[in-house]
mmCIF file of C-alpha atoms and ligand atoms in Angstrom:
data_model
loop_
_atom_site.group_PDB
_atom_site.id
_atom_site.type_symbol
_atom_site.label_atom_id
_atom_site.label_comp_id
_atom_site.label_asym_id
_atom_site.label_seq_id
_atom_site.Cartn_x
_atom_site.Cartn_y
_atom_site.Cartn_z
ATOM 1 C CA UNK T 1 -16.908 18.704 18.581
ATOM 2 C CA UNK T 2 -14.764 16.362 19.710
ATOM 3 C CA UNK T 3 -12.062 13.861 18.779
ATOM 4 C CA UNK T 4 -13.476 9.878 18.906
ATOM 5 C CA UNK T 5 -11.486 6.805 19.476
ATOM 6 C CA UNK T 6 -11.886 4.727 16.371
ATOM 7 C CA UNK T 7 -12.778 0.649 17.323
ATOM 8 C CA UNK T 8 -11.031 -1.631 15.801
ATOM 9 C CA UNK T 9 -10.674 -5.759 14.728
ATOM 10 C CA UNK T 10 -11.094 -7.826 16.687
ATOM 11 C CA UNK T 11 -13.426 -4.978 19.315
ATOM 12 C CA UNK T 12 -16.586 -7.406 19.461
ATOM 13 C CA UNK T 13 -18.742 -3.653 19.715
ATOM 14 C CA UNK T 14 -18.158 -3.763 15.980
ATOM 15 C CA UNK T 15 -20.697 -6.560 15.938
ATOM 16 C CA UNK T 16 -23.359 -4.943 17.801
ATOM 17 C CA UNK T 17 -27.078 -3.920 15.599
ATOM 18 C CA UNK T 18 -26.974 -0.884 15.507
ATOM 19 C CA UNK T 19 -30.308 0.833 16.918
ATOM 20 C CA UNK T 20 -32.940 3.092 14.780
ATOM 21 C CA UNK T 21 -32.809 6.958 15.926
ATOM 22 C CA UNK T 22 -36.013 7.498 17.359
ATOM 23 C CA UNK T 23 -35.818 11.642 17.322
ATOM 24 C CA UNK T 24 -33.268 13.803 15.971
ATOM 25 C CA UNK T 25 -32.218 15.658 18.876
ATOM 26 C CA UNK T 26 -29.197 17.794 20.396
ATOM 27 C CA UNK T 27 -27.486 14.577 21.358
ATOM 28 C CA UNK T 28 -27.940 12.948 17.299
ATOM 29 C CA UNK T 29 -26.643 16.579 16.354
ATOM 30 C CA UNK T 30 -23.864 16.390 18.526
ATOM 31 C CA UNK T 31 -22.973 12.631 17.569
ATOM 32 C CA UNK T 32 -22.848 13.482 13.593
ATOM 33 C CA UNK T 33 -20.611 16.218 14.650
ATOM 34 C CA UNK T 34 -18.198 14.103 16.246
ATOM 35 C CA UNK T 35 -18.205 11.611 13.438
ATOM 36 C CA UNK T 36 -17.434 13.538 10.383
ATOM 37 C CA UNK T 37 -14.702 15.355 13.280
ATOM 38 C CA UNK T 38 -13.191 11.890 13.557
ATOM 39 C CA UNK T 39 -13.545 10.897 10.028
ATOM 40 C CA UNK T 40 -11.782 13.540 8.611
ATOM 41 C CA UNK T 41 -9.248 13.231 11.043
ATOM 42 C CA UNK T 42 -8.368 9.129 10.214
ATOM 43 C CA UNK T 43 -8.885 10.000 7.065
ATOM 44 C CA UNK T 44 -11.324 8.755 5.670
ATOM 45 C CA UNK T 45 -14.512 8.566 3.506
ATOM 46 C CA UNK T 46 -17.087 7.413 5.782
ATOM 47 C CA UNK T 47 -18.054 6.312 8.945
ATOM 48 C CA UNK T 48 -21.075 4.369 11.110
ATOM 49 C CA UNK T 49 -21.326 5.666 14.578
ATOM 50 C CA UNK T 50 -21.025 1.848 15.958
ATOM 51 C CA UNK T 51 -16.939 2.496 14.686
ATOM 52 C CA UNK T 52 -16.784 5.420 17.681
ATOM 53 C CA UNK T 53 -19.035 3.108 20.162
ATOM 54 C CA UNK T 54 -22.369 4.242 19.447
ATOM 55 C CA UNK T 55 -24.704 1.578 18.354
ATOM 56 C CA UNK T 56 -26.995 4.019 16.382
ATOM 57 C CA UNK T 57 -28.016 3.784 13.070
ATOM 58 C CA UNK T 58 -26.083 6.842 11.959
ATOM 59 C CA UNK T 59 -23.531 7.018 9.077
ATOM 60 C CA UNK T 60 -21.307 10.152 7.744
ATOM 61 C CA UNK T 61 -19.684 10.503 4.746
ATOM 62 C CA UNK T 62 -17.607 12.515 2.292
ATOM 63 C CA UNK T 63 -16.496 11.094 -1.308
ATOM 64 C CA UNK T 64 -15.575 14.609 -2.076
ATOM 65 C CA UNK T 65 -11.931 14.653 -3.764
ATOM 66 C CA UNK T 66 -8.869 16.213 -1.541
ATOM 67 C CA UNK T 67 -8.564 19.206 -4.147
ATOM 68 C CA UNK T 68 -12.815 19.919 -4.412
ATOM 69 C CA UNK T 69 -14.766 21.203 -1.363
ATOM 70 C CA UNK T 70 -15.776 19.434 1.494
ATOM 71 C CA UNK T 71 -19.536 17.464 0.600
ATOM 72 C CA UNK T 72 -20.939 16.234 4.128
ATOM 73 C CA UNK T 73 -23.292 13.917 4.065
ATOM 74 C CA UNK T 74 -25.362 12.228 6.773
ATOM 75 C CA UNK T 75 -27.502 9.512 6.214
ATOM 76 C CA UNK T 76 -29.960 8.200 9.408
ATOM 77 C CA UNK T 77 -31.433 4.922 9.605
ATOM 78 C CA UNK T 78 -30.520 4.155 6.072
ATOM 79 C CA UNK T 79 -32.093 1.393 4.326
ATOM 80 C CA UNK T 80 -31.584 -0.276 1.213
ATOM 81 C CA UNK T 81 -34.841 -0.452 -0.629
ATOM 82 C CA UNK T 82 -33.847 -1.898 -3.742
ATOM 83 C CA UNK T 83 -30.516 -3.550 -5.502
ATOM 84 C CA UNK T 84 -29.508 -4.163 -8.801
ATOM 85 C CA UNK T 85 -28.679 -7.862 -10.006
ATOM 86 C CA UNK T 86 -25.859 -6.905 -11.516
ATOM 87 C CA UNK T 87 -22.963 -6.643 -9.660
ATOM 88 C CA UNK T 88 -19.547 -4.378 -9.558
ATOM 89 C CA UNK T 89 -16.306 -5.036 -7.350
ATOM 90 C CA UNK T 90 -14.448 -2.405 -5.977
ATOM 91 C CA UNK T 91 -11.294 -2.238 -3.758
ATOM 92 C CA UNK T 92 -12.786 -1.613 0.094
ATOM 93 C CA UNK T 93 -10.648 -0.872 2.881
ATOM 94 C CA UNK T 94 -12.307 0.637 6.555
ATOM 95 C CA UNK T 95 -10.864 2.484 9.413
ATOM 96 C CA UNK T 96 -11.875 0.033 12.020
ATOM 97 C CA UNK T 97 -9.333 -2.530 9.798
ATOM 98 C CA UNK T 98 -6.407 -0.411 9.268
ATOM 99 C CA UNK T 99 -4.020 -0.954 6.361
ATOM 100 C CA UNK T 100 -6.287 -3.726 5.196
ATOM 101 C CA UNK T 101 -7.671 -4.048 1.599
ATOM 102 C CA UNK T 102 -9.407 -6.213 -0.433
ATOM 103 C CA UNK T 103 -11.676 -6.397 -3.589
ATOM 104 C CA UNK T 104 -15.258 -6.614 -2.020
ATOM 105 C CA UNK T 105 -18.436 -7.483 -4.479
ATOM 106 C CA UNK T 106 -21.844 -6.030 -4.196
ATOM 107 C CA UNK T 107 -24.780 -4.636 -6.169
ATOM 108 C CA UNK T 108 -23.398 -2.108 -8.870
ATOM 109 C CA UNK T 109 -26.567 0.253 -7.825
ATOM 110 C CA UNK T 110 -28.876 0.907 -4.724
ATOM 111 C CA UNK T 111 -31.246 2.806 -3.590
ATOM 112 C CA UNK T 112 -31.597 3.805 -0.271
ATOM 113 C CA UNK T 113 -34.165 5.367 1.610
ATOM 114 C CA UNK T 114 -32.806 7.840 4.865
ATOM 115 C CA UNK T 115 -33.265 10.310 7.072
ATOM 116 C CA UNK T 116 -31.464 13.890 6.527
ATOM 117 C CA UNK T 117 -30.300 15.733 9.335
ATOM 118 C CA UNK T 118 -33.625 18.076 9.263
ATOM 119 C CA UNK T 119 -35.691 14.335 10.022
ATOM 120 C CA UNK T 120 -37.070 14.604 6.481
ATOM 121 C CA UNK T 121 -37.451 11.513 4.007
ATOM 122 C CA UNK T 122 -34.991 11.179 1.473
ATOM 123 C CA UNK T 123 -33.766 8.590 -1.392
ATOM 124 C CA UNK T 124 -31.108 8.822 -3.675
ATOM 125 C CA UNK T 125 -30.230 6.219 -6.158
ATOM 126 C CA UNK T 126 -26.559 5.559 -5.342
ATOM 127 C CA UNK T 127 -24.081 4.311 -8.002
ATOM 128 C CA UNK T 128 -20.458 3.945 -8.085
ATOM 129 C CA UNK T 129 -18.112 4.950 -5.275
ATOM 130 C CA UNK T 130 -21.054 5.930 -3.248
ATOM 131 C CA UNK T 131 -23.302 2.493 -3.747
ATOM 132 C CA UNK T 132 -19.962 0.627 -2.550
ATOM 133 C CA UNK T 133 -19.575 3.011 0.365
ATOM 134 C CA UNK T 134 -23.314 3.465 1.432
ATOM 135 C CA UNK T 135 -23.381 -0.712 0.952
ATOM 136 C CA UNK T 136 -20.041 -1.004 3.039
ATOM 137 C CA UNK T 137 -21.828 1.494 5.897
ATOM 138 C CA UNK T 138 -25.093 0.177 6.362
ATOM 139 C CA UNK T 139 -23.249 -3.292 6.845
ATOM 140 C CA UNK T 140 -21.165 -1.778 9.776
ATOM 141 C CA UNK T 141 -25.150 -0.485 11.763
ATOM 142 C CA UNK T 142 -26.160 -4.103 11.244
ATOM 143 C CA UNK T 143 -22.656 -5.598 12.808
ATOM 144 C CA UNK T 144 -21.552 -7.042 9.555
ATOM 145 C CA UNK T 145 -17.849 -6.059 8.293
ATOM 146 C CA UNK T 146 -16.012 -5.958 5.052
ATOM 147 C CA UNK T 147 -14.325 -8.742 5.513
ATOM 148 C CA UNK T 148 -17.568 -10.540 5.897
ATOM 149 C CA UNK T 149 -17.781 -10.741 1.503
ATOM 150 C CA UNK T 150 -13.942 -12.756 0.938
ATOM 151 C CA UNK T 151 -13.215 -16.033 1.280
ATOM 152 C CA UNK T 152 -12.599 -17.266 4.751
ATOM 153 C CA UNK T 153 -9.199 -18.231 4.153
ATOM 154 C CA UNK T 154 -8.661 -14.444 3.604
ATOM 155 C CA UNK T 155 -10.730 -13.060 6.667
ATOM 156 C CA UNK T 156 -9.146 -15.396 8.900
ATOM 157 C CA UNK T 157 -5.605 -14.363 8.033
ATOM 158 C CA UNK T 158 -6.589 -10.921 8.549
ATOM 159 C CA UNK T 159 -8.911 -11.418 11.642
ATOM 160 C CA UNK T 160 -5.541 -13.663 13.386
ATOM 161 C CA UNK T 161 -3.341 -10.825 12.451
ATOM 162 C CA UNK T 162 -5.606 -8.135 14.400
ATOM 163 C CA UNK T 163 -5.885 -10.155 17.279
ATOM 164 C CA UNK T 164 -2.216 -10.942 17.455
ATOM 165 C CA UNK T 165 -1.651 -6.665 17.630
ATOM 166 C CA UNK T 166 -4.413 -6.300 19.865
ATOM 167 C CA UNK T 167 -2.643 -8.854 22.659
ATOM 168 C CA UNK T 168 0.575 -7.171 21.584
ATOM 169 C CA UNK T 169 -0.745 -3.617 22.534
ATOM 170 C CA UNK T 170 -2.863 -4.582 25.553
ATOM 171 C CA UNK T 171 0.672 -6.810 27.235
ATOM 172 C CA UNK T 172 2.739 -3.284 26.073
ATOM 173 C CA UNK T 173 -0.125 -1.327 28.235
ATOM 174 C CA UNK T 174 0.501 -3.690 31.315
ATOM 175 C CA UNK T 175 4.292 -3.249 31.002
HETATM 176 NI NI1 NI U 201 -15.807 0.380 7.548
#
């Protein structure tokens, strides 16, 4: 396993599609590994490989509370299949937009089809925390961010703010 650097706003790789995993192999195994190493590191609840680099449709996950036992989950080449009309807001925040949160609307339930680690076919009807986070995931493999569902005004704040450290931290580097 190994420690991955997290991307973050404005890194255009956060844009990238993601690509569909073809065969689960040493390499995919290797890759979830990494992620849920670097997720639980951050901390936090899940992650799309795209956020370490790798544009592949891969997502990890834990909504397990701190007390409870860890619950890994890994969802490949997750699609949404169906949505409900109504609609729930919830809070979101990501790792690749630290210290950043913001109410975020989206279907209240979902069902998503995926591929388990094993390369079997499964579904699960997600409500609650995990439709938000699944919702908030599958966004990141198809280059589309959180701060993609507020008002402009918002995003661009935010988006200025991230450049503005990133030019900060890249003249500190040349220093
Ligand atoms: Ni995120």
């Amino acid at each position: 396993m190994a420690l991955r650097d997290i991307l973050i706003l404005p890194d255009k790789r956060l844009r990238q599609v993601s690509k569909p995993v073809a065969k689960i192999d040493s390499a995919v195994k290797k890759l979830v590994e990494d992620m849920f190493e670097t997720m639980y590191d951050a901390p936090g609840i899940g992650l799309a490989a795209i956020q370490i680099g790798e544009p592949r449709r891969v997502v990890t996950m834990d909504l397990s509370k701190k007390e409870d036992e860890k619950q890994p989950q890994v969802f490949i080449n997750p699609e949404i299949v169906a949505e409900s009309d109504e609609k729930s807001a919830h809070e979101e925040g990501c790792l690749s937009i630290p210290e950043y949160y913001e109410e975020v609307e989206r279907p209240a339930v979902v069902t998503v089809k995926y591929l388990d680690l094993d390369g079997k076919v499964q579904q699960v009807e997600a409500t609650g925390l995990l439709a938000v986070c699944i919702q908030h995931e599958i966004d990141h493999l198809n280059g589309v961010l959180f701060i993609d569902h507020i008002s402009k005004l918002k995003r661009d704040r935010v988006t200025k703010k991230f450049i503005k450290a990133a030019k900060l931290a890249a003249k500190d580097a040349a220093e």
